[in-house]
Short mmCIF file of C-alpha atoms (C1' of nucleotides) in Angstrom, two decimals:
data_model
loop_
_atom_site.label_atom_id
_atom_site.label_comp_id
_atom_site.label_asym_id
_atom_site.label_seq_id
_atom_site.Cartn_x
_atom_site.Cartn_y
_atom_site.Cartn_z
CA MET A 1 64.16 76.16 63.05
CA GLY A 2 67.10 74.48 64.75
CA GLN A 3 67.97 76.37 67.90
CA ASP A 4 71.25 77.40 69.40
CA PHE A 5 72.41 75.22 72.22
CA ASN A 6 75.16 75.74 74.70
CA THR A 7 77.87 73.11 74.51
CA ASN A 8 78.55 73.13 78.23
CA GLN A 9 75.24 71.67 79.20
CA PRO A 10 73.28 68.73 77.79
CA ILE A 11 70.71 69.76 75.25
CA TYR A 12 67.89 68.00 77.05
CA LEU A 13 68.56 69.98 80.23
CA GLN A 14 68.61 73.21 78.30
CA ILE A 15 65.21 72.40 76.88
CA VAL A 16 63.93 71.47 80.33
CA GLN A 17 65.15 74.80 81.61
CA ARG A 18 63.55 76.66 78.74
CA LEU A 19 60.20 75.02 79.39
CA CYS A 20 60.43 75.64 83.12
CA ARG A 21 61.05 79.28 82.47
CA GLN A 22 58.07 79.48 80.16
CA ILE A 23 56.01 78.03 82.97
CA ILE A 24 57.41 80.47 85.51
CA ARG A 25 56.73 83.35 83.22
CA GLY A 26 53.17 82.14 82.84
CA GLU A 27 53.44 81.43 79.13
CA LEU A 28 52.62 77.83 79.92
CA GLY A 29 49.91 77.21 82.46
CA ALA A 30 48.52 74.34 84.52
CA GLY A 31 46.94 71.67 82.32
CA ASP A 32 48.32 73.01 79.05
CA LYS A 33 49.26 70.42 76.47
CA LEU A 34 52.87 70.29 75.46
CA PRO A 35 53.77 69.59 71.83
CA SER A 36 54.06 65.93 70.93
CA VAL A 37 57.51 64.42 71.20
CA ARG A 38 57.97 64.38 67.45
CA GLU A 39 56.60 67.88 67.04
CA LEU A 40 58.92 69.45 69.58
CA ALA A 41 61.79 67.46 68.14
CA VAL A 42 61.23 69.11 64.79
CA GLN A 43 60.74 72.55 66.34
CA MET A 44 63.98 72.25 68.26
CA GLY A 45 65.91 70.56 65.48
CA VAL A 46 66.64 67.68 67.78
CA ASN A 47 66.19 63.94 67.87
CA PRO A 48 62.87 62.63 69.26
CA ASN A 49 64.78 60.64 71.85
CA THR A 50 66.18 63.83 73.25
CA VAL A 51 62.73 65.31 73.65
CA GLN A 52 61.57 62.10 75.21
CA ARG A 53 64.21 62.60 77.83
CA VAL A 54 63.07 66.16 78.38
CA TYR A 55 59.55 65.00 79.10
CA SER A 56 60.74 62.23 81.44
CA GLU A 57 62.70 64.84 83.32
CA LEU A 58 59.69 67.13 83.62
CA GLU A 59 57.69 64.21 84.89
CA LYS A 60 60.36 63.41 87.48
CA LEU A 61 60.10 67.03 88.60
CA GLU A 62 56.32 66.57 88.83
CA VAL A 63 55.95 69.51 86.51
CA ALA A 64 54.37 67.54 83.70
CA GLU A 65 52.45 64.32 83.43
CA THR A 66 51.76 62.13 80.45
CA ARG A 67 48.43 60.57 79.61
CA ARG A 68 48.64 57.39 77.63
CA GLY A 69 48.09 57.93 73.96
CA LEU A 70 47.03 61.51 74.54
CA GLY A 71 50.21 63.43 75.12
CA THR A 72 52.16 65.27 77.77
CA PHE A 73 50.59 67.99 79.84
CA ILE A 74 51.68 70.55 82.40
CA THR A 75 50.53 69.31 85.78
CA GLU A 76 47.11 70.45 86.95
CA LYS A 77 48.46 71.20 90.40
CA GLU A 78 48.98 74.92 90.35
CA SER A 79 50.61 74.71 93.78
CA ARG A 80 53.43 72.68 92.26
CA LEU A 81 54.00 75.35 89.65
CA GLN A 82 54.09 78.04 92.28
CA GLN A 83 56.50 75.90 94.25
CA LEU A 84 58.65 75.48 91.15
CA ARG A 85 58.84 79.22 90.76
CA ASP A 86 59.92 79.64 94.36
CA GLU A 87 62.39 76.78 94.17
CA LEU A 88 64.14 78.02 91.09
CA MET A 89 64.24 81.56 92.39
CA THR A 90 65.69 80.80 95.82
CA GLU A 91 68.03 78.22 94.35
CA GLN A 92 69.33 80.76 91.88
CA ILE A 93 69.68 83.47 94.47
CA ASN A 94 71.26 81.32 97.13
CA SER A 95 73.89 79.83 94.89
CA PHE A 96 74.68 83.31 93.60
CA VAL A 97 75.02 84.76 97.06
CA THR A 98 77.13 81.94 98.49
CA ASP A 99 79.39 82.04 95.44
CA MET A 100 79.91 85.76 95.83
CA LYS A 101 80.58 85.46 99.54
CA GLU A 102 83.06 82.65 98.95
CA MET A 103 84.86 84.98 96.61
CA GLY A 104 85.13 87.40 99.49
CA PHE A 105 82.77 90.10 98.31
CA THR A 106 80.93 92.09 100.94
CA ALA A 107 77.17 92.38 101.13
CA SER A 108 77.22 95.96 99.94
CA GLU A 109 79.52 95.14 97.02
CA ILE A 110 77.09 92.41 95.99
CA VAL A 111 73.93 94.51 96.22
CA GLU A 112 75.60 97.40 94.47
CA GLY A 113 76.90 95.15 91.69
CA VAL A 114 73.45 93.69 91.11
CA ARG A 115 71.85 97.10 91.03
CA LYS A 116 74.31 98.35 88.44
CA ALA A 117 73.86 95.29 86.27
CA LEU A 118 70.10 95.79 86.39
CA GLU A 119 70.40 99.40 85.30
CA ASN A 120 72.57 98.56 82.32
CA ALA A 121 70.33 95.75 81.11
CA MET B 1 91.32 64.04 103.36
CA GLY B 2 89.16 63.37 100.26
CA GLN B 3 86.90 66.35 99.64
CA ASP B 4 83.29 66.41 98.62
CA PHE B 5 82.78 67.18 94.98
CA ASN B 6 79.66 68.06 93.15
CA THR B 7 78.65 65.47 90.59
CA ASN B 8 77.26 68.00 88.16
CA GLN B 9 80.54 69.68 87.38
CA PRO B 10 83.96 68.24 86.48
CA ILE B 11 86.17 67.83 89.51
CA TYR B 12 89.04 69.71 87.91
CA LEU B 13 86.87 72.77 87.37
CA GLN B 14 85.71 72.65 90.95
CA ILE B 15 89.33 72.69 92.09
CA VAL B 16 90.16 75.52 89.71
CA GLN B 17 87.27 77.47 91.15
CA ARG B 18 88.40 76.78 94.69
CA LEU B 19 91.91 78.01 93.97
CA CYS B 20 90.67 81.11 92.17
CA ARG B 21 88.55 81.98 95.14
CA GLN B 22 91.49 81.60 97.48
CA ILE B 23 93.37 84.02 95.25
CA ILE B 24 90.50 86.48 95.15
CA ARG B 25 90.15 86.34 98.90
CA GLY B 26 93.85 87.03 99.17
CA GLU B 27 94.74 83.70 100.79
CA LEU B 28 96.96 83.02 97.82
CA GLY B 29 99.03 85.95 96.58
CA ALA B 30 101.15 86.85 93.56
CA GLY B 31 104.23 84.64 93.31
CA ASP B 32 103.05 82.09 95.88
CA LYS B 33 104.08 78.52 95.21
CA LEU B 34 101.31 76.03 94.68
CA PRO B 35 101.63 72.48 96.02
CA SER B 36 103.19 69.92 93.69
CA VAL B 37 100.82 67.95 91.52
CA ARG B 38 101.27 64.85 93.63
CA GLU B 39 100.85 66.74 96.86
CA LEU B 40 97.63 68.44 95.86
CA ALA B 41 96.37 65.16 94.43
CA VAL B 42 96.78 63.53 97.81
CA GLN B 43 95.30 66.49 99.66
CA MET B 44 92.24 66.46 97.43
CA GLY B 45 91.93 62.70 97.25
CA VAL B 46 92.05 62.94 93.52
CA ASN B 47 93.92 61.47 90.57
CA PRO B 48 97.18 63.32 89.71
CA ASN B 49 95.94 63.60 86.14
CA THR B 50 93.09 65.67 87.43
CA VAL B 51 95.42 68.08 89.24
CA GLN B 52 97.56 68.30 86.15
CA ARG B 53 94.53 69.49 84.29
CA VAL B 54 93.81 72.01 87.02
CA TYR B 55 97.22 73.56 86.61
CA SER B 56 96.94 73.65 82.82
CA GLU B 57 93.68 75.47 83.23
CA LEU B 58 95.20 78.01 85.57
CA GLU B 59 98.00 78.58 83.07
CA LYS B 60 95.48 79.06 80.31
CA LEU B 61 93.81 81.68 82.49
CA GLU B 62 97.27 83.26 82.99
CA VAL B 63 96.72 82.95 86.69
CA ALA B 64 99.58 80.54 87.33
CA GLU B 65 102.77 79.59 85.56
CA THR B 66 104.96 76.55 85.96
CA ARG B 67 108.72 76.84 86.11
CA ARG B 68 110.51 73.72 85.03
CA GLY B 69 111.90 71.81 87.93
CA LEU B 70 110.67 74.34 90.43
CA GLY B 71 106.93 73.92 90.49
CA THR B 72 103.80 75.93 89.77
CA PHE B 73 103.41 79.48 91.01
CA ILE B 74 100.71 82.11 91.11
CA THR B 75 101.54 84.72 88.50
CA GLU B 76 103.68 87.68 89.61
CA LYS B 77 101.46 90.08 87.71
CA GLU B 78 99.23 91.52 90.35
CA SER B 79 97.23 93.34 87.71
CA ARG B 80 96.14 89.98 86.33
CA LEU B 81 94.88 88.92 89.73
CA GLN B 82 92.93 92.12 90.14
CA GLN B 83 91.52 91.61 86.67
CA LEU B 84 90.56 88.06 87.59
CA ARG B 85 88.63 89.35 90.54
CA ASP B 86 86.71 91.77 88.36
CA GLU B 87 86.10 89.21 85.63
CA LEU B 88 84.69 86.59 87.95
CA MET B 89 82.54 89.12 89.71
CA THR B 90 80.93 90.66 86.65
CA GLU B 91 80.59 87.27 84.99
CA GLN B 92 78.83 85.93 88.06
CA ILE B 93 76.58 88.92 88.39
CA ASN B 94 75.65 89.17 84.75
CA SER B 95 74.73 85.52 84.36
CA PHE B 96 72.70 85.75 87.55
CA VAL B 97 70.82 88.81 86.40
CA THR B 98 70.08 87.53 82.92
CA ASP B 99 68.89 84.20 84.33
CA MET B 100 66.56 85.93 86.73
CA LYS B 101 65.19 88.21 84.04
CA GLU B 102 64.63 85.25 81.75
CA MET B 103 62.56 83.73 84.50
CA GLY B 104 60.43 86.82 84.44
CA PHE B 105 61.40 88.34 87.76
CA THR B 106 61.30 92.10 88.06
CA ALA B 107 64.28 94.23 89.07
CA SER B 108 62.79 94.94 92.48
CA GLU B 109 62.01 91.28 93.12
CA ILE B 110 65.62 90.46 92.33
CA VAL B 111 67.17 93.13 94.53
CA GLU B 112 64.82 92.31 97.36
CA GLY B 113 65.53 88.58 97.06
CA VAL B 114 69.26 89.16 97.19
CA ARG B 115 68.95 91.43 100.17
CA LYS B 116 66.95 88.85 102.09
CA ALA B 117 69.37 86.08 101.23
CA LEU B 118 72.23 88.20 102.48
CA GLU B 119 70.48 88.86 105.76
CA ASN B 120 69.76 85.21 106.43
CA ALA B 121 73.28 84.07 105.59
CA MET C 1 33.18 59.74 87.92
CA GLY C 2 36.64 59.31 86.37
CA GLN C 3 38.59 56.68 88.28
CA ASP C 4 42.19 56.65 89.32
CA PHE C 5 44.35 54.45 87.16
CA ASN C 6 47.83 53.25 87.71
CA THR C 7 50.28 54.57 85.16
CA ASN C 8 52.37 51.42 85.14
CA GLN C 9 49.73 49.20 83.65
CA PRO C 10 47.45 49.65 80.66
CA ILE C 11 44.10 51.05 81.63
CA TYR C 12 42.18 48.36 79.83
CA LEU C 13 43.94 45.65 81.84
CA GLN C 14 43.17 47.46 85.05
CA ILE C 15 39.51 47.48 84.13
CA VAL C 16 39.62 43.82 83.16
CA GLN C 17 41.13 43.07 86.53
CA ARG C 18 38.49 45.08 88.31
CA LEU C 19 35.69 43.22 86.57
CA CYS C 20 37.28 39.84 87.18
CA ARG C 21 37.50 40.62 90.86
CA GLN C 22 33.85 41.59 90.97
CA ILE C 23 33.06 38.25 89.42
CA ILE C 24 35.26 36.36 91.85
CA ARG C 25 33.69 38.15 94.78
CA GLY C 26 30.30 37.17 93.43
CA GLU C 27 29.15 40.73 92.77
CA LEU C 28 28.81 39.77 89.15
CA GLY C 29 27.30 36.38 88.45
CA ALA C 30 26.87 33.99 85.51
CA GLY C 31 24.66 35.49 82.82
CA ASP C 32 24.66 39.02 84.23
CA LYS C 33 24.56 41.79 81.68
CA LEU C 34 27.51 44.12 81.58
CA PRO C 35 27.00 47.85 80.88
CA SER C 36 27.14 48.92 77.26
CA VAL C 37 30.49 50.04 75.96
CA ARG C 38 29.47 53.68 75.97
CA GLU C 39 27.95 53.43 79.43
CA LEU C 40 31.02 51.88 81.00
CA ALA C 41 33.21 54.35 79.16
CA VAL C 42 31.37 57.22 80.79
CA GLN C 43 31.37 55.53 84.19
CA MET C 44 35.09 54.99 84.01
CA GLY C 45 35.91 58.32 82.40
CA VAL C 46 37.63 56.47 79.62
CA ASN C 47 37.67 56.27 75.87
CA PRO C 48 35.08 53.85 74.41
CA ASN C 49 37.88 52.20 72.44
CA THR C 50 39.44 51.24 75.71
CA VAL C 51 36.26 49.60 76.97
CA GLN C 52 35.92 47.80 73.69
CA ARG C 53 39.29 46.28 74.31
CA VAL C 54 38.26 45.31 77.81
CA TYR C 55 35.34 43.34 76.48
CA SER C 56 37.45 41.66 73.81
CA GLU C 57 39.84 40.62 76.51
CA LEU C 58 37.04 39.17 78.63
CA GLU C 59 35.84 37.24 75.62
CA LYS C 60 39.30 35.89 74.99
CA LEU C 61 39.34 34.71 78.60
CA GLU C 62 35.92 33.11 77.93
CA VAL C 63 34.59 35.06 80.86
CA ALA C 64 32.13 37.14 78.87
CA GLU C 65 30.37 36.83 75.55
CA THR C 66 28.67 39.43 73.44
CA ARG C 67 25.34 38.79 71.80
CA ARG C 68 24.72 40.90 68.76
CA GLY C 69 22.28 43.67 69.41
CA LEU C 70 21.80 42.65 73.01
CA GLY C 71 25.04 43.49 74.71
CA THR C 72 27.83 41.78 76.62
CA PHE C 73 27.12 39.20 79.28
CA ILE C 74 29.06 37.22 81.82
CA THR C 75 29.32 33.66 80.57
CA GLU C 76 26.60 31.23 81.66
CA LYS C 77 29.16 28.53 82.37
CA GLU C 78 29.58 28.67 86.11
CA SER C 79 32.39 26.14 85.91
CA ARG C 80 34.42 28.69 83.95
CA LEU C 81 33.92 31.26 86.65
CA GLN C 82 34.98 28.82 89.33
CA GLN C 83 38.00 27.96 87.20
CA LEU C 84 38.80 31.65 86.83
CA ARG C 85 38.82 32.02 90.57
CA ASP C 86 41.26 29.13 90.96
CA GLU C 87 43.44 30.32 88.11
CA LEU C 88 43.82 33.84 89.41
CA MET C 89 44.47 32.63 92.90
CA THR C 90 47.20 30.12 92.07
CA GLU C 91 48.73 32.48 89.54
CA GLN C 92 48.85 35.23 92.12
CA ILE C 93 50.26 32.97 94.81
CA ASN C 94 52.84 31.30 92.63
CA SER C 95 54.27 34.48 91.23
CA PHE C 96 54.39 35.92 94.72
CA VAL C 97 56.20 32.92 96.14
CA THR C 98 58.74 32.64 93.33
CA ASP C 99 59.46 36.36 93.54
CA MET C 100 60.05 36.17 97.25
CA LYS C 101 62.28 33.14 96.91
CA GLU C 102 64.29 34.86 94.17
CA MET C 103 64.86 37.66 96.60
CA GLY C 104 66.33 35.12 98.97
CA PHE C 105 63.65 35.11 101.63
CA THR C 106 63.13 31.88 103.54
CA ALA C 107 59.81 30.06 103.73
CA SER C 108 59.31 31.09 107.34
CA GLU C 109 60.11 34.73 106.61
CA ILE C 110 57.50 34.66 103.86
CA VAL C 111 54.75 33.05 105.89
CA GLU C 112 55.46 35.29 108.84
CA GLY C 113 55.46 38.40 106.65
CA VAL C 114 52.12 37.49 105.13
CA ARG C 115 50.61 36.77 108.51
CA LYS C 116 51.69 40.16 109.84
CA ALA C 117 50.39 41.97 106.78
CA LEU C 118 47.03 40.26 107.22
CA GLU C 119 46.83 41.32 110.85
CA ASN C 120 47.56 44.94 110.10
CA ALA C 121 45.12 45.18 107.22
CA MET D 1 75.16 34.94 76.42
CA GLY D 2 71.96 36.76 75.48
CA GLN D 3 69.42 36.35 78.25
CA ASP D 4 65.71 35.66 78.17
CA PHE D 5 63.59 38.70 78.78
CA ASN D 6 59.92 38.98 79.49
CA THR D 7 58.02 40.90 76.85
CA ASN D 8 55.58 42.42 79.31
CA GLN D 9 58.14 44.55 81.05
CA PRO D 10 60.89 46.80 79.70
CA ILE D 11 64.24 45.08 79.54
CA TYR D 12 65.96 47.78 81.52
CA LEU D 13 63.57 47.33 84.43
CA GLN D 14 64.08 43.58 84.36
CA ILE D 15 67.81 44.12 84.66
CA VAL D 16 67.29 46.60 87.46
CA GLN D 17 65.18 44.04 89.26
CA ARG D 18 67.77 41.35 88.72
CA LEU D 19 70.52 43.50 90.17
CA CYS D 20 68.38 44.55 93.13
CA ARG D 21 67.70 40.93 93.90
CA GLN D 22 71.39 40.11 93.76
CA ILE D 23 71.94 42.88 96.27
CA ILE D 24 69.17 41.65 98.52
CA ARG D 25 70.53 38.14 98.40
CA GLY D 26 73.91 39.49 99.38
CA GLU D 27 75.63 38.50 96.14
CA LEU D 28 76.40 42.16 95.58
CA GLY D 29 77.53 44.14 98.59
CA ALA D 30 78.07 47.76 99.57
CA GLY D 31 80.83 49.39 97.56
CA ASP D 32 81.10 46.60 94.99
CA LYS D 33 81.92 47.68 91.46
CA LEU D 34 79.35 46.89 88.84
CA PRO D 35 80.48 45.84 85.37
CA SER D 36 81.13 48.67 82.95
CA VAL D 37 78.24 49.70 80.77
CA ARG D 38 79.76 48.07 77.72
CA GLU D 39 80.67 44.94 79.61
CA LEU D 40 77.22 44.36 81.04
CA ALA D 41 75.73 45.16 77.66
CA VAL D 42 77.68 42.29 76.15
CA GLN D 43 76.88 39.96 79.04
CA MET D 44 73.19 40.67 78.73
CA GLY D 45 73.12 40.72 74.94
CA VAL D 46 71.72 44.19 75.06
CA ASN D 47 72.53 47.65 73.74
CA PRO D 48 74.84 49.83 75.87
CA ASN D 49 72.16 52.50 75.99
CA THR D 50 69.85 50.08 77.72
CA VAL D 51 72.44 49.33 80.39
CA GLN D 52 73.04 53.04 80.75
CA ARG D 53 69.42 53.40 81.60
CA VAL D 54 69.67 50.61 84.13
CA TYR D 55 72.47 52.39 85.94
CA SER D 56 70.64 55.72 85.89
CA GLU D 57 67.70 53.97 87.45
CA LEU D 58 69.83 52.44 90.18
CA GLU D 59 71.27 55.85 90.88
CA LYS D 60 67.79 57.34 91.12
CA LEU D 61 67.00 54.62 93.66
CA GLU D 62 70.17 55.61 95.53
CA VAL D 63 71.29 52.02 95.26
CA ALA D 64 74.30 52.76 93.08
CA GLU D 65 76.48 55.76 92.45
CA THR D 66 78.84 56.49 89.62
CA ARG D 67 82.30 57.92 89.99
CA ARG D 68 83.49 59.88 87.01
CA GLY D 69 85.76 57.91 84.80
CA LEU D 70 85.92 55.07 87.28
CA GLY D 71 82.67 53.21 86.94
CA THR D 72 79.44 52.48 88.74
CA PHE D 73 79.40 51.13 92.26
CA ILE D 74 76.88 49.83 94.75
CA THR D 75 76.33 52.54 97.34
CA GLU D 76 78.54 52.45 100.42
CA LYS D 77 75.55 53.14 102.63
CA GLU D 78 74.67 49.73 103.95
CA SER D 79 71.60 51.20 105.61
CA ARG D 80 70.19 52.01 102.18
CA LEU D 81 70.67 48.42 101.10
CA GLN D 82 68.94 47.13 104.19
CA GLN D 83 66.16 49.62 103.53
CA LEU D 84 65.92 48.38 99.97
CA ARG D 85 65.48 44.84 101.22
CA ASP D 86 62.72 45.93 103.54
CA GLU D 87 61.03 48.09 100.94
CA LEU D 88 60.92 45.41 98.28
CA MET D 89 59.75 42.80 100.76
CA THR D 90 56.90 44.80 102.26
CA GLU D 91 55.92 46.19 98.88
CA GLN D 92 55.73 42.69 97.47
CA ILE D 93 53.81 41.34 100.43
CA ASN D 94 51.38 44.21 100.70
CA SER D 95 50.44 44.25 97.06
CA PHE D 96 49.97 40.49 97.20
CA VAL D 97 47.78 40.65 100.26
CA THR D 98 45.62 43.51 99.07
CA ASP D 99 45.17 41.84 95.70
CA MET D 100 44.08 38.62 97.34
CA LYS D 101 41.69 40.42 99.65
CA GLU D 102 40.21 42.34 96.77
CA MET D 103 39.53 39.04 95.11
CA GLY D 104 37.57 38.08 98.17
CA PHE D 105 39.86 35.45 99.65
CA THR D 106 39.87 35.05 103.41
CA ALA D 107 42.98 35.34 105.56
CA SER D 108 43.08 31.62 106.19
CA GLU D 109 42.67 30.80 102.49
CA ILE D 110 45.60 33.08 101.75
CA VAL D 111 47.94 31.71 104.40
CA GLU D 112 47.02 28.15 103.50
CA GLY D 113 47.59 28.81 99.80
CA VAL D 114 51.01 30.29 100.44
CA ARG D 115 51.99 27.41 102.68
CA LYS D 116 51.03 24.87 100.05
CA ALA D 117 52.88 26.73 97.31
CA LEU D 118 55.99 26.80 99.48
CA GLU D 119 55.83 23.07 100.06
CA ASN D 120 55.56 22.24 96.39
CA ALA D 121 58.40 24.54 95.41
"C1'" DG E 1 89.47 52.92 80.41
"C1'" DT E 2 84.81 55.06 82.27
"C1'" DG E 3 80.02 57.06 82.02
"C1'" DG E 4 77.04 60.68 79.48
"C1'" DT E 5 74.84 62.38 75.53
"C1'" DC E 6 73.12 62.38 70.94
"C1'" DT E 7 71.43 60.92 66.31
"C1'" DA E 8 68.97 57.90 63.17
"C1'" DG E 9 65.54 55.08 62.77
"C1'" DA E 10 62.64 51.33 64.18
"C1'" DC E 11 58.74 48.77 66.64
"C1'" DC E 12 55.23 48.58 70.05
"C1'" DA E 13 51.21 49.25 72.95
"C1'" DC E 14 47.84 52.41 73.93
"C1'" DC E 15 43.88 55.83 73.35
"C1'" DG F 1 47.66 60.05 66.66
"C1'" DT F 2 50.42 59.50 71.32
"C1'" DG F 3 54.45 58.24 74.42
"C1'" DG F 4 57.83 54.28 75.58
"C1'" DT F 5 61.48 51.32 74.47
"C1'" DC F 6 65.22 49.53 71.90
"C1'" DT F 7 69.17 49.06 68.63
"C1'" DA F 8 73.24 50.68 66.20
"C1'" DG F 9 76.72 53.46 66.37
"C1'" DA F 10 78.95 57.75 67.26
"C1'" DC F 11 81.38 61.56 69.94
"C1'" DC F 12 82.83 63.68 74.13
"C1'" DA F 13 84.68 64.87 78.62
"C1'" DC F 14 86.58 62.81 82.47
"C1'" DG F 15 90.04 60.22 85.60
#
DNA sequence: GTGGTCTAGACCACC
DNA sequence: GTGGTCTAGACCACG
């Protein structure tokens, strides 16, 4: 059940990302219980400490909150989740666009490139 | 003269990126001489070791070559530079598109988002 | 009816504190009956185990005593309650003063700061 | 060289507090280098991981910043340090005052109590 | 040399 | 059962 992790990025951040995307896609919703630290550690083939760090990170992002002795839960505030979706989207788009512009590509080259990539996928 | 570097990514990679973009934009052309290690180190406000690593990286990418006693130069092979441009572009686009799809965005949302970002920039 | 609890401190201690303050303020007096464990648990939106621990703690402090089959009561010894008031006060003041001194604030800065805070409150 | 730590609070937070107080007292100034993780770990008789956590925390507070391969340093922004001083002071005072008021003490009782405690110290 | 991450495994307080 | 902290010790990329 051990997963494949990219070596360029810390494992805990990759897991954070994965969970965030599940939230954005609606697979995880407001108030849902996340697996226990030990459980997710087993699922991911990772040390419990690493998962611990994942959950701390999610809490720092105000995406999850932990209730003493009960577990870790996706925040109840749906607005925060919506905000997360927007944040990640615009962040992703903006960094993409500025990178492309810095490389000297024109707007039409960029749009055209994206369109082609979408067709092939 | 010290530049601002992102903490999330190694400084040497950020410099590599910067140089590659100058090449792609045509500010640096085939055969151009790059500054000496010490010179660039001072310009960037960075340790000479770091610049050394930058130049090794560029050699590994076959984008630059060092000639003993003369310095480091952008490769003479223009085809490689053209190729570099294509590589970086498709790499950038593909990772962007797959990320966005993983987040559950539709093709039209993506294209529309990019278009808007380009207008505002 | 669930209350808001601070995440930094155990819930049961926060409840203990709350009850102690009610006693100090005279809202709860010697011999008064406390709610049953289940009752308080519901009031507080908390697990009965947690309330159980609250009452144990109060017993340990000799502030409450439980009589089998009857319930939990504030102690009859008024002297203990008076003592509790003094204890909490000096404890609170002393830890405050030593903290402030450790931070390097002068006596006059401290007194002045307190005075201002009292005015604004 | 192992220090005495309170059992009620995590070690790493106690170290954070200690360092913050040294800053507030002016023993550590803007731009000063902090000991290396391993060094402080030995000084404190603590595991390097624990110190690591301390430094992450200081960074989160924008009180320290780390420079890759060089070490961890107190932030150069003196304004942040001044702000820290103010924050910790008002935080300390306000929580003290509200606690005392919640216990039903009058303003004059509070001021008088503080004054006495300062004399005896 | 530096900080950053990770594993293995333990103990604790809390609910 | 839960999360939170800690130790011991390792490996890595970075400057």
